[in-house]
mmCIF file of C-alpha atoms and ligand atoms in Angstrom:
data_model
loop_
_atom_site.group_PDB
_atom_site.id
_atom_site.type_symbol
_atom_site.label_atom_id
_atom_site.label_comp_id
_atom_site.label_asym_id
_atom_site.label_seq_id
_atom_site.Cartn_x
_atom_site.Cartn_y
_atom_site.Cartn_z
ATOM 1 C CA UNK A 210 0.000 0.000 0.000
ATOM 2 C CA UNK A 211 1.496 3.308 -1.167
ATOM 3 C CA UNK A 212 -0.995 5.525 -1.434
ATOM 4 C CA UNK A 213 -2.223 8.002 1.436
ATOM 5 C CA UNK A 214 -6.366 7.220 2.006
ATOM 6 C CA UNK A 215 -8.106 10.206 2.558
ATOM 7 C CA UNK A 216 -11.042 8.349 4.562
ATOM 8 C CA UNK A 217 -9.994 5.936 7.568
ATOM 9 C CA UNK A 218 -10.380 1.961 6.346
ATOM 10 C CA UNK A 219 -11.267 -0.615 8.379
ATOM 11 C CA UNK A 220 -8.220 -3.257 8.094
ATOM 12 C CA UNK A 221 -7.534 -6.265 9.802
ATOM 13 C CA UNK A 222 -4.864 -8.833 10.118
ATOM 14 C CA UNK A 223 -3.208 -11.282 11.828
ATOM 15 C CA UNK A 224 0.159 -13.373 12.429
ATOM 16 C CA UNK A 225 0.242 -17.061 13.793
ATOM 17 C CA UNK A 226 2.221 -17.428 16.979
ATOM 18 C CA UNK A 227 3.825 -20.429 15.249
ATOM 19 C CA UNK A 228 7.064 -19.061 16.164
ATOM 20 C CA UNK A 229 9.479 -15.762 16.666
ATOM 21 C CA UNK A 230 8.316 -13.699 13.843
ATOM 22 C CA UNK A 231 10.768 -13.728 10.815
ATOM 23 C CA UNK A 232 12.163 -10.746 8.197
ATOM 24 C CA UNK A 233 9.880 -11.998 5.832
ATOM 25 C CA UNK A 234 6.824 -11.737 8.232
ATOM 26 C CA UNK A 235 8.041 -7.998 9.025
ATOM 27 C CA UNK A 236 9.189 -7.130 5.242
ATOM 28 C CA UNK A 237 5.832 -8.895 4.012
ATOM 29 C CA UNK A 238 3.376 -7.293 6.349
ATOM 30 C CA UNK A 239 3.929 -6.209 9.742
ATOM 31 C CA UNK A 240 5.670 -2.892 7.940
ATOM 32 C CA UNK A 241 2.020 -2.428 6.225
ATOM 33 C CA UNK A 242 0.557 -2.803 10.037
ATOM 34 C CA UNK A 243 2.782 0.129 11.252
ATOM 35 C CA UNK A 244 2.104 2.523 8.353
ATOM 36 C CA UNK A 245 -1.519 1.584 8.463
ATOM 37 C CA UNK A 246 -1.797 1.786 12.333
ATOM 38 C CA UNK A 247 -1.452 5.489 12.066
ATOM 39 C CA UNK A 248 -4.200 6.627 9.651
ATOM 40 C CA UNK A 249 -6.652 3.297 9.453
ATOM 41 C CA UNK A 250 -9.320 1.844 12.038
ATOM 42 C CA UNK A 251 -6.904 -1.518 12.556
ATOM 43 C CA UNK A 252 -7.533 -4.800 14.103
ATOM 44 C CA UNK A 253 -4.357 -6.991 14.544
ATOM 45 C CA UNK A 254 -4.614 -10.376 16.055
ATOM 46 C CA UNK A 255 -2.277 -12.852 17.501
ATOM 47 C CA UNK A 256 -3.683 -15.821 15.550
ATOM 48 C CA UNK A 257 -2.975 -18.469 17.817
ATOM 49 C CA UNK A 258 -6.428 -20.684 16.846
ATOM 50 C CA UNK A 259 -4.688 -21.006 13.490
ATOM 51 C CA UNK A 260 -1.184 -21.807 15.679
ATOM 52 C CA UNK A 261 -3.158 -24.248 16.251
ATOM 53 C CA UNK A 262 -3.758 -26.370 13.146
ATOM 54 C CA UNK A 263 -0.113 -27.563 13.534
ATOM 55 C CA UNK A 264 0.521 -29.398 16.936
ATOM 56 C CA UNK A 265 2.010 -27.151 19.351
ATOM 57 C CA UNK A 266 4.188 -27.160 22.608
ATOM 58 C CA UNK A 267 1.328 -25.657 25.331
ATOM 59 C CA UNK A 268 4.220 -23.833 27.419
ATOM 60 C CA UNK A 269 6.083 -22.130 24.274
ATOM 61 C CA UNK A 270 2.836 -21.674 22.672
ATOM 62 C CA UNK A 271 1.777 -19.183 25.802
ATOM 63 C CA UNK A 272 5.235 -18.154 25.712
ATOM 64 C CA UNK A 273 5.097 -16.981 21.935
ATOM 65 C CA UNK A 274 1.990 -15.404 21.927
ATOM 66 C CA UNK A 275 3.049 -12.753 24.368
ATOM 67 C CA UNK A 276 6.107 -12.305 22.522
ATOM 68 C CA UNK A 277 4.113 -11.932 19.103
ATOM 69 C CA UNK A 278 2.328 -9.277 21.124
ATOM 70 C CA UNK A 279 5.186 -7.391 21.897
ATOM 71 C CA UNK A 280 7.277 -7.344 18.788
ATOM 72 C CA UNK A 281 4.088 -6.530 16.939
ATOM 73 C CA UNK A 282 3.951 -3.168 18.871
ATOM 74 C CA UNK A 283 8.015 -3.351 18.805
ATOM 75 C CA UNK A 284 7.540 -3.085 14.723
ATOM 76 C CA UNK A 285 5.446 0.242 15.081
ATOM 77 C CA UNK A 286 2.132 -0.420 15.125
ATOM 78 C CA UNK A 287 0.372 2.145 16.876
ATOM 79 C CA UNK A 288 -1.352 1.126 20.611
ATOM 80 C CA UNK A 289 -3.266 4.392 21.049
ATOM 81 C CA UNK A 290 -5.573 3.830 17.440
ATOM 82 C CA UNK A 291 -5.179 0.318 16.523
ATOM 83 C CA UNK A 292 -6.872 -2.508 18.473
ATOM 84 C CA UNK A 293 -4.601 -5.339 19.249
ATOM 85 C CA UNK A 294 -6.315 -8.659 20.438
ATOM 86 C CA UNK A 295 -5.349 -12.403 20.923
ATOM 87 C CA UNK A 296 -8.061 -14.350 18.676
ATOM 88 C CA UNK A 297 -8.851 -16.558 20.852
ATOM 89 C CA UNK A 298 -9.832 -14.160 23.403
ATOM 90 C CA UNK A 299 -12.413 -13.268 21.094
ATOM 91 C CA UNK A 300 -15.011 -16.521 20.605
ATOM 92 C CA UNK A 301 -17.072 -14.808 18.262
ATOM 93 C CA UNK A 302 -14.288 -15.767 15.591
ATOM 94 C CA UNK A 303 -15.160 -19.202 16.100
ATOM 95 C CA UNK A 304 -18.587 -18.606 16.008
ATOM 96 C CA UNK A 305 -18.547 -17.082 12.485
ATOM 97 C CA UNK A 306 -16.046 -19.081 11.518
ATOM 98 C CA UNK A 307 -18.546 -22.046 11.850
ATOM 99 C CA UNK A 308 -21.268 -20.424 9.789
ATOM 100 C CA UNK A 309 -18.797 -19.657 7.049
ATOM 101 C CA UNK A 310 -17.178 -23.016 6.938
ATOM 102 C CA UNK A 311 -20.787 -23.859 5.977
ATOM 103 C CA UNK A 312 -20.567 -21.642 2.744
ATOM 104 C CA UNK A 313 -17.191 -22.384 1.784
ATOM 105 C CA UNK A 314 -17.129 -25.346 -0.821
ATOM 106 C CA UNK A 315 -14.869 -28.834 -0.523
ATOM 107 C CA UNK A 316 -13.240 -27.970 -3.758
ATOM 108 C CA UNK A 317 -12.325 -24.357 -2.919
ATOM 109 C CA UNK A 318 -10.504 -25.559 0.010
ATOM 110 C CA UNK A 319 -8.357 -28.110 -1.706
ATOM 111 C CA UNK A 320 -7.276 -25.417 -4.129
ATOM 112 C CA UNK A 321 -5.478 -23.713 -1.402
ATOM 113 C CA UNK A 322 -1.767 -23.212 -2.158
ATOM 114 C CA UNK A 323 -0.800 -23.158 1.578
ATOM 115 C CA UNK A 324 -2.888 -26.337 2.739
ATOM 116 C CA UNK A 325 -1.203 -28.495 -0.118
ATOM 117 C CA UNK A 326 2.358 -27.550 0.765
ATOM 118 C CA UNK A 327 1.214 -27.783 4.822
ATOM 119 C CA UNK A 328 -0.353 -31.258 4.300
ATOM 120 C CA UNK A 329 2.267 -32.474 1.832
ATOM 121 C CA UNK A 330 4.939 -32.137 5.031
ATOM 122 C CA UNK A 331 2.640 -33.257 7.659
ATOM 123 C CA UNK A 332 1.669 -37.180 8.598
ATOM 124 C CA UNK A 333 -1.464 -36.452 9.975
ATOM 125 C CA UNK A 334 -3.436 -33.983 8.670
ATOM 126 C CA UNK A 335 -6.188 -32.646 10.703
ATOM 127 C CA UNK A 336 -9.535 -30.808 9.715
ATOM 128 C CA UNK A 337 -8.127 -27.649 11.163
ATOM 129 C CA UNK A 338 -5.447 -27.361 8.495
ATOM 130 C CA UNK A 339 -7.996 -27.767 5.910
ATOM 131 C CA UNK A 340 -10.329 -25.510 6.963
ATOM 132 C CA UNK A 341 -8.342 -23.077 7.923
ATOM 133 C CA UNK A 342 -9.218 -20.273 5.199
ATOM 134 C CA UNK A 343 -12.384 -20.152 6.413
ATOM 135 C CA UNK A 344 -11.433 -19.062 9.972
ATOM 136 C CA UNK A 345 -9.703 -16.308 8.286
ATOM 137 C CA UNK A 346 -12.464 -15.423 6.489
ATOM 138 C CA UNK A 347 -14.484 -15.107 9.837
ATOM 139 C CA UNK A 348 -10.917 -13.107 10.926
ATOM 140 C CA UNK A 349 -11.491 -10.465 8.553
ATOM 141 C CA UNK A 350 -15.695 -10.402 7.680
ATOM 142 C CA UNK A 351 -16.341 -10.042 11.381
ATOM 143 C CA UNK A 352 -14.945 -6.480 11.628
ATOM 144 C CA UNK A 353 -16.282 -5.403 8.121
ATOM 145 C CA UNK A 354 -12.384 -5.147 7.045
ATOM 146 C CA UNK A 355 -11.773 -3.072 3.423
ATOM 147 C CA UNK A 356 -8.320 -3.984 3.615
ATOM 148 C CA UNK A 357 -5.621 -6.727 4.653
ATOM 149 C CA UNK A 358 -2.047 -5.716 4.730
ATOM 150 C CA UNK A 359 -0.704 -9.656 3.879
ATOM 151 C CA UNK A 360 2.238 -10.470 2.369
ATOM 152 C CA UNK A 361 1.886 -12.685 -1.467
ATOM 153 C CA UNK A 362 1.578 -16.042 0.203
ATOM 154 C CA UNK A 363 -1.771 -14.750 1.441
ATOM 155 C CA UNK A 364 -3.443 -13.227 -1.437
ATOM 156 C CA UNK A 365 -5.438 -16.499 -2.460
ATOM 157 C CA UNK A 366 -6.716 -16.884 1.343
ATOM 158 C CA UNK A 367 -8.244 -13.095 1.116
ATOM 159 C CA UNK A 368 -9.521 -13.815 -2.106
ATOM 160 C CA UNK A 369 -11.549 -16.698 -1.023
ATOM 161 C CA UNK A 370 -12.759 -14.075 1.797
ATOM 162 C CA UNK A 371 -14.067 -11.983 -1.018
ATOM 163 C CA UNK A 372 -15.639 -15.122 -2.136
ATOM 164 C CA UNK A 373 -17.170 -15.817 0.451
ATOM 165 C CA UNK A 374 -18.235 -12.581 1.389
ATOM 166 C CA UNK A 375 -19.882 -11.906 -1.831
ATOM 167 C CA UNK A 376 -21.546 -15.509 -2.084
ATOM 168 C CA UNK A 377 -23.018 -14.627 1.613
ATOM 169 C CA UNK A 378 -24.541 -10.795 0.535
ATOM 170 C CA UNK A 379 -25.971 -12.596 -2.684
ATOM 171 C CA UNK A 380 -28.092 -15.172 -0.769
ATOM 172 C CA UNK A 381 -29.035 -13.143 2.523
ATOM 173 C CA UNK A 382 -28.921 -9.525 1.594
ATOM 174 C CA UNK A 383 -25.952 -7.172 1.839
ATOM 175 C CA UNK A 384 -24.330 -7.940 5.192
ATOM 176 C CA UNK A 385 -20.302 -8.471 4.606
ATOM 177 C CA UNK A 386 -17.665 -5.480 3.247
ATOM 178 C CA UNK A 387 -15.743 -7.066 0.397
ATOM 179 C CA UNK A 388 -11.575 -6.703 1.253
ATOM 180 C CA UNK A 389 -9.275 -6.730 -0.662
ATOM 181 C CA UNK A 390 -5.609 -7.817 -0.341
ATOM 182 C CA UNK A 391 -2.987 -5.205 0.716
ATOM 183 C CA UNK A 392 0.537 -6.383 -1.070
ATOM 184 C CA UNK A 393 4.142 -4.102 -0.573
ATOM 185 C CA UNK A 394 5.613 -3.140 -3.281
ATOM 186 C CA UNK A 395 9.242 -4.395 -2.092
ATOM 187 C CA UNK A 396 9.586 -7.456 -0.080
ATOM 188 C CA UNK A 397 6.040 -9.199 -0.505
ATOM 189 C CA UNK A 398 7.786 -12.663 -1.152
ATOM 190 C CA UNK A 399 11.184 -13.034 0.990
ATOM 191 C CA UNK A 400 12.777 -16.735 0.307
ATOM 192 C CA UNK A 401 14.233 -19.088 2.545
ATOM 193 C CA UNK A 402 18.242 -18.350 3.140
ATOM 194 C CA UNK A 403 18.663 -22.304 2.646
ATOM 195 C CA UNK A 404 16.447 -23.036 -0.333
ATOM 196 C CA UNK A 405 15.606 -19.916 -2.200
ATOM 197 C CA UNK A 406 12.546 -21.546 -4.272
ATOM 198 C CA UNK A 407 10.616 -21.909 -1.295
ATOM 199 C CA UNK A 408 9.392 -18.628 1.101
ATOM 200 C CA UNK A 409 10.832 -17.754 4.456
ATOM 201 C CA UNK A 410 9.150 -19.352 7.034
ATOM 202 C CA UNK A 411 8.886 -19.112 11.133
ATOM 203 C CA UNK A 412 8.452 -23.161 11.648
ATOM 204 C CA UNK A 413 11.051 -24.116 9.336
ATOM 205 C CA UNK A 414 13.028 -27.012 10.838
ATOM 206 C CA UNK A 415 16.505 -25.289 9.991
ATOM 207 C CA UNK A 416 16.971 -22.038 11.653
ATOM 208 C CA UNK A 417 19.784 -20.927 8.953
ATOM 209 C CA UNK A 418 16.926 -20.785 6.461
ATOM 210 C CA UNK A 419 15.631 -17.488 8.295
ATOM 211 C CA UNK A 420 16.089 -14.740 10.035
ATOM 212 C CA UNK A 421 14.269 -13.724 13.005
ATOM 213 C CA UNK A 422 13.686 -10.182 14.761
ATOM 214 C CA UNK A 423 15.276 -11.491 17.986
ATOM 215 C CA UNK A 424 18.750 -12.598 16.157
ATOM 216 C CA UNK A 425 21.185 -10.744 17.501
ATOM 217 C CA UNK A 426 24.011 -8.948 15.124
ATOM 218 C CA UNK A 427 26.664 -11.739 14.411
ATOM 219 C CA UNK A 428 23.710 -14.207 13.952
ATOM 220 C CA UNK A 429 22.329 -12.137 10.986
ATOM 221 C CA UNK A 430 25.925 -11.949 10.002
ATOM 222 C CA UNK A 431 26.324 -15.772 10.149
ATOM 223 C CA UNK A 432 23.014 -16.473 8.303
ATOM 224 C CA UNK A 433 23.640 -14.225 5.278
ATOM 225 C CA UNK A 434 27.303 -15.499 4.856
ATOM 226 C CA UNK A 435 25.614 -18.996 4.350
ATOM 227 C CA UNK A 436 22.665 -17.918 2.605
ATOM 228 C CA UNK A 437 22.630 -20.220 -0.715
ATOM 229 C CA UNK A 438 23.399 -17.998 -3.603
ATOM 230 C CA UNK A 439 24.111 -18.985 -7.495
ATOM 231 C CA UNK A 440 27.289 -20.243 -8.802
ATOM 232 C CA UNK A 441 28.469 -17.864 -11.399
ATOM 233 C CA UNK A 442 29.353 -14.704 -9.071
ATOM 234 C CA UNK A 443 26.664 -12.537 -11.448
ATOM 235 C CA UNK A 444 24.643 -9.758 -9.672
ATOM 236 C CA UNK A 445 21.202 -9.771 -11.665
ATOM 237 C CA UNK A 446 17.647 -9.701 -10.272
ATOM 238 C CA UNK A 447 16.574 -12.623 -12.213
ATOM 239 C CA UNK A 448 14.254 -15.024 -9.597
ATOM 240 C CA UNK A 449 13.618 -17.170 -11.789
ATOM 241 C CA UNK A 450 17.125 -18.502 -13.013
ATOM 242 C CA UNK A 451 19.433 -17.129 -9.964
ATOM 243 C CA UNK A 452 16.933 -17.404 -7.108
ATOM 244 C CA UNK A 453 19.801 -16.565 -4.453
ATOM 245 C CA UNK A 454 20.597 -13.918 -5.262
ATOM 246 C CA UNK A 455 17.609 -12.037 -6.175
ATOM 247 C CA UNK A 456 16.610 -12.913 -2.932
ATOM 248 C CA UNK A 457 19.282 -11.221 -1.285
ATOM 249 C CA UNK A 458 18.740 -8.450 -3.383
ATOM 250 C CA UNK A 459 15.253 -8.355 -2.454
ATOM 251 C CA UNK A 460 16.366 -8.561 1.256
ATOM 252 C CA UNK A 461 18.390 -5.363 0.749
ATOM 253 C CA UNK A 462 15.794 -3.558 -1.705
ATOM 254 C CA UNK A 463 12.591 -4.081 0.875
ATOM 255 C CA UNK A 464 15.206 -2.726 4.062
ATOM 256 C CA UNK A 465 15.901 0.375 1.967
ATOM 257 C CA UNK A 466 12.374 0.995 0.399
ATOM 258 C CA UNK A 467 13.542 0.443 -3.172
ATOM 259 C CA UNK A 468 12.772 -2.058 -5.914
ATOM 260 C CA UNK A 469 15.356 -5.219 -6.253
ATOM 261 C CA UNK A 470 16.259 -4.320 -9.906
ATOM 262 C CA UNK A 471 17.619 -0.898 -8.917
ATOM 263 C CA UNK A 472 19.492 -2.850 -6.147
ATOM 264 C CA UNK A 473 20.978 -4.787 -8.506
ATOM 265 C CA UNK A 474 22.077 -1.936 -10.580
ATOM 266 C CA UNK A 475 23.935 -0.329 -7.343
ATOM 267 C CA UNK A 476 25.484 -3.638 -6.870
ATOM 268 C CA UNK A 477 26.669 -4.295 -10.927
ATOM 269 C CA UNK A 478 30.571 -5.638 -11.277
ATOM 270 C CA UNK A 479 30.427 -6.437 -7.333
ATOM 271 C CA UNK A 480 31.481 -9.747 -6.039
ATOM 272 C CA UNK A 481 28.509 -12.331 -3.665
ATOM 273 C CA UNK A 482 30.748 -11.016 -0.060
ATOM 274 C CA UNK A 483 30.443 -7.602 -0.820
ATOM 275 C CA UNK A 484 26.528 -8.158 -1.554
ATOM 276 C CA UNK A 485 26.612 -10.111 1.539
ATOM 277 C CA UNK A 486 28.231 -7.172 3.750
ATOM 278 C CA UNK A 487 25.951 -4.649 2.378
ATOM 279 C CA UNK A 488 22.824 -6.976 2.767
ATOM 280 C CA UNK A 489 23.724 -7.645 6.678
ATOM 281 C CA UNK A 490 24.328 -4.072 7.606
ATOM 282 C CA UNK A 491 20.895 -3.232 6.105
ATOM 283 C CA UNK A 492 19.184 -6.264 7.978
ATOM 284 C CA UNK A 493 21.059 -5.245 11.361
ATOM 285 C CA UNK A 494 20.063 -1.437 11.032
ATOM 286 C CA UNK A 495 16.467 -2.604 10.407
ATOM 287 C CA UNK A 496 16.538 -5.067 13.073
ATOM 288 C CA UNK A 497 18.118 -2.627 15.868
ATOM 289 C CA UNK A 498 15.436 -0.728 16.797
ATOM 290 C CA UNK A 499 12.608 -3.176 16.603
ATOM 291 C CA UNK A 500 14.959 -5.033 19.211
ATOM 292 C CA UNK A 501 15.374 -1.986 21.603
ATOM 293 C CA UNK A 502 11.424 -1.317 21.766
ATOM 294 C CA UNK A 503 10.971 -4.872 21.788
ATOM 295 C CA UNK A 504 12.949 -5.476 25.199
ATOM 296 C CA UNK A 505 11.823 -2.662 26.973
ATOM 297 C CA UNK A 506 7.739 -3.805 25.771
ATOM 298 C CA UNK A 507 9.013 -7.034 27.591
ATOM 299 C CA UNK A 508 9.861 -5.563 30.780
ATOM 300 C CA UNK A 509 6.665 -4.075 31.436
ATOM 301 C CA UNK A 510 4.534 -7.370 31.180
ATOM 302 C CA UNK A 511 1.609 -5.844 33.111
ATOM 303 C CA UNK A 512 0.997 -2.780 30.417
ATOM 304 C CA UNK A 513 0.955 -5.676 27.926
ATOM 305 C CA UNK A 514 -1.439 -7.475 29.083
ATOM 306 C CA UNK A 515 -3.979 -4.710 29.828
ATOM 307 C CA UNK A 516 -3.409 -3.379 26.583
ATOM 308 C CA UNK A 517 -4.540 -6.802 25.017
ATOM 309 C CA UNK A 518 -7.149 -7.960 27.363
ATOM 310 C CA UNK A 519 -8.732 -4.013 26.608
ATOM 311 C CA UNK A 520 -7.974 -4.923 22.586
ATOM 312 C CA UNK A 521 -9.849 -8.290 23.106
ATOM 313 C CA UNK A 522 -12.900 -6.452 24.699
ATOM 314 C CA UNK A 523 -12.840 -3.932 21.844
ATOM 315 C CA UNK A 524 -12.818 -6.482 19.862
ATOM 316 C CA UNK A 525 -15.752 -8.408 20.669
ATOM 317 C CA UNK A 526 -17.460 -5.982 20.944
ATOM 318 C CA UNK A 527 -17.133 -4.622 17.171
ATOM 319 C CA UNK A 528 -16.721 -8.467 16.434
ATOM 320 C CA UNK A 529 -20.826 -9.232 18.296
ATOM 321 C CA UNK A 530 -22.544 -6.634 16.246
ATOM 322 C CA UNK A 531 -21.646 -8.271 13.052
ATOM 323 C CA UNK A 532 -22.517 -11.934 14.490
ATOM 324 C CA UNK A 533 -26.179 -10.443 15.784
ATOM 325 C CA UNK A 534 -26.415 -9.284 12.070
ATOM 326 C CA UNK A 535 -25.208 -12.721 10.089
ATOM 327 C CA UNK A 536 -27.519 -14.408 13.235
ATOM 328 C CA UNK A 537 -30.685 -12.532 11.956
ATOM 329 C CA UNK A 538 -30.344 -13.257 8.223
ATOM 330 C CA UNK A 539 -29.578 -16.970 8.612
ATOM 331 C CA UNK A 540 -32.737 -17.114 10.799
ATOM 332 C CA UNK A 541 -31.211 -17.737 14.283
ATOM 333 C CA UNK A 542 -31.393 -16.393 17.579
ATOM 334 C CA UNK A 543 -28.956 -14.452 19.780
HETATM 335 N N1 AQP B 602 8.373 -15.233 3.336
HETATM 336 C C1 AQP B 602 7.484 -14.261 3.444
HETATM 337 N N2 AQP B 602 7.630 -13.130 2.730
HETATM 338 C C2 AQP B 602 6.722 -12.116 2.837
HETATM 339 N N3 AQP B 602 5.626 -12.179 3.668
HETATM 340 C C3 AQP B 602 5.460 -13.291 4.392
HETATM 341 N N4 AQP B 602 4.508 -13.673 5.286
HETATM 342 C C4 AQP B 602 4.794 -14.912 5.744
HETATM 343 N N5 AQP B 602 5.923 -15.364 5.175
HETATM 344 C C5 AQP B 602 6.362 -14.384 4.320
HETATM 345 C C6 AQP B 602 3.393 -12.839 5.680
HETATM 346 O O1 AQP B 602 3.435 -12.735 7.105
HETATM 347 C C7 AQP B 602 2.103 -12.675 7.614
HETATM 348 C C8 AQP B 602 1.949 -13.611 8.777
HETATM 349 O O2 AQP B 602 1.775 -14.890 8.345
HETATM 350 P P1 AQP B 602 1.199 -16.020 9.303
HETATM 351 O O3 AQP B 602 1.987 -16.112 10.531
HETATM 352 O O4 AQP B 602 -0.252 -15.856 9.514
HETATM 353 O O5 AQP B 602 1.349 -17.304 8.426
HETATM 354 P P2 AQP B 602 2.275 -17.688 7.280
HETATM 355 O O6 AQP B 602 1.998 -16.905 6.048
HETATM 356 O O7 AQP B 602 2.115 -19.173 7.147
HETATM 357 O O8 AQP B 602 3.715 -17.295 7.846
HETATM 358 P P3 AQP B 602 4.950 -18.227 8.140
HETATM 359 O O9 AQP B 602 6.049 -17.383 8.672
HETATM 360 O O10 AQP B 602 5.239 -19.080 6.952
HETATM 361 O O11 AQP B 602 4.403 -19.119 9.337
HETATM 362 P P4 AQP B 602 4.365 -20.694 9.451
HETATM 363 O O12 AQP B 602 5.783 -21.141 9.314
HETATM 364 O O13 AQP B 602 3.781 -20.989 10.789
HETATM 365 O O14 AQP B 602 3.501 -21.190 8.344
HETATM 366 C C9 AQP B 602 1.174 -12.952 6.447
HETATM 367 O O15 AQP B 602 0.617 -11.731 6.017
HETATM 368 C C10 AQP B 602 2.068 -13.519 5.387
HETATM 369 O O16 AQP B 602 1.611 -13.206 4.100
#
């Protein structure tokens, strides 16, 4: 999102507490949550009900939602105008989520992108998993949300929101806002360090493959010197046939607020270590103050929490006006 609105949207989104969050979770979206925070009506959520369509550690999943919390608010976002909640705090998410699920089609779900490459790595594959676009439909319909900053990997689950959305006003009567996807410019699709053909990801098994918001200066260091890059020494931003490298370039590019191809152009007759260098010091100078706010947001659990158990009220509140509505047209009672 470039542009400056001149009327206030309502946006929402949200981040699984499926780990620390990564560069490619801040790059892809949480710097759209910041910028939006300021100007938009926002609703953020800790998205630990969809944490929990992968099996999760109870005592680090506590742990990580708290610390989503924080480095959330750490990356900018704004606690006096936006409202930031832990979905599960608010049950009227479920609740819509179950009336959606009912007007969400078998054969949309199994289009999903992100539940074939989930279920192709996982033995058991619960319902959750599979139904999981459909509780992020509920995420976003329930607070009327225009807009959802996400980065690419997300665009097909908001578009089955619209689906759904518009499938819902058709049979009942107008009831849902239609939202659309919110994509950056730079930095929408960061790559794994280890394997640049697949994205960045927070539950990857290797930690070398990304780079979290908590990694302290020589790890970023260590992680970019062994990021996987192409073997003829060319500087091009070509993602296609030298994934590595563009990826790095993107890296730097989405730090600085630039496109990767004009990167590439400050980089041209450079060597892969002098990329490297100049890619670290951009991550570390991001990273530094994100770190800073986060530790001292730490310290002061107590302000935390009252600032999300007050989100989660807000929340519900805003989220039980919308239910009462989709109640009444479907013919039940509140
Ligand atoms: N690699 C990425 N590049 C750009 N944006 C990304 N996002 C995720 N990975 C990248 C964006 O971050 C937001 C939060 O995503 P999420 O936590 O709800 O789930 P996800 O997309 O499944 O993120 P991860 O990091 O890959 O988590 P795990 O490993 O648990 O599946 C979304 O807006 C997403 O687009």
């Amino acid at each position: 999102m470039e542009t400056t609105p001149n009327q206030p949207r309502t946006i929402l989104s949200a981040m699984q507490p499926s780990g620390g969050m990564t560069l490619g979770n801040y790059l892809g979206a949480m710097k759209n949550w910041a910028i939006m925070s300021q100007t938009d009506n926002c609703y953020y959520a800790v998205a630990d009900l969809h944490a929990l369509t992968v099996r999760q550690n109870p005592a680090e999943l506590r742990r990580n939602i708290r610390n989503l919390a924080a480095m959330i608010l750490a990356c900018g976002v704004n606690p006096e105008r936006a409202t930031l909640f832990i979905q599960s705090q608010v049950p009227e998410h479920s609740v819509l989520a179950w009336l959606l699920t009912c007007h969400t089609y078998m054969g949309e779900l199994s289009r999903m992108t992100q539940f074939k490459d989930k279920s192709a790595k996982q033995e058991n594959i619960n319902a959750g998993l599979f139904t999981y676009p459909s509780l992020m439909a509920a995420d976003i319909l329930l607070y009327n949300a225009n807009g959802v900053p996400v980065g690419a990997d997300q665009k097909q689950h908001v578009e089955l929101a619209r689906d759904i959305a518009i499938r819902f006003n058709n049979a009942y009567g107008e009831t849902f806002a239609v939202p659309e996807p919110f994509i950056p410019k730079y930095g929408a699709r960061i790559m794994s360090l280890q394997d640049p053909t697949k994205k960045m990801s927070k539950s990857d098994e290797n930690p070398n493959a990304y780079i979290s918001m908590t990694d302290d200066n020589d790890t970023v260091a260590r992680k970019i010197k062994r990021a996987v890059t192409d073997s003829d020494g060319v500087i091009e931003f070509d993602p296609e046939h030298r994934p590595g490298v563009s990826n790095l370039l993107t890296i730097y590019a989405a730090c600085k607020g630039q496109s990767a191809v004009d990167a590439a152009a400050e980089f041209a007759g450079q060597g892969y270590g002098q990329l490297k260098q100049a890619v670290t010091d951009a991550v570390q100078s991001a990273l530094a103050p994100v770190q800073a706010e986060y530790a001292r947001l730490l310290a002061d659990k107590e302000h935390l929490n009252a600032l999300l158990r007050s989100g989660a009220e807000k929340a519900s509140a805003a989220g039980r006006r919308t239910l009462r509505k989709v109640y009444r047209k479907l013919g039940l009672d509140m």
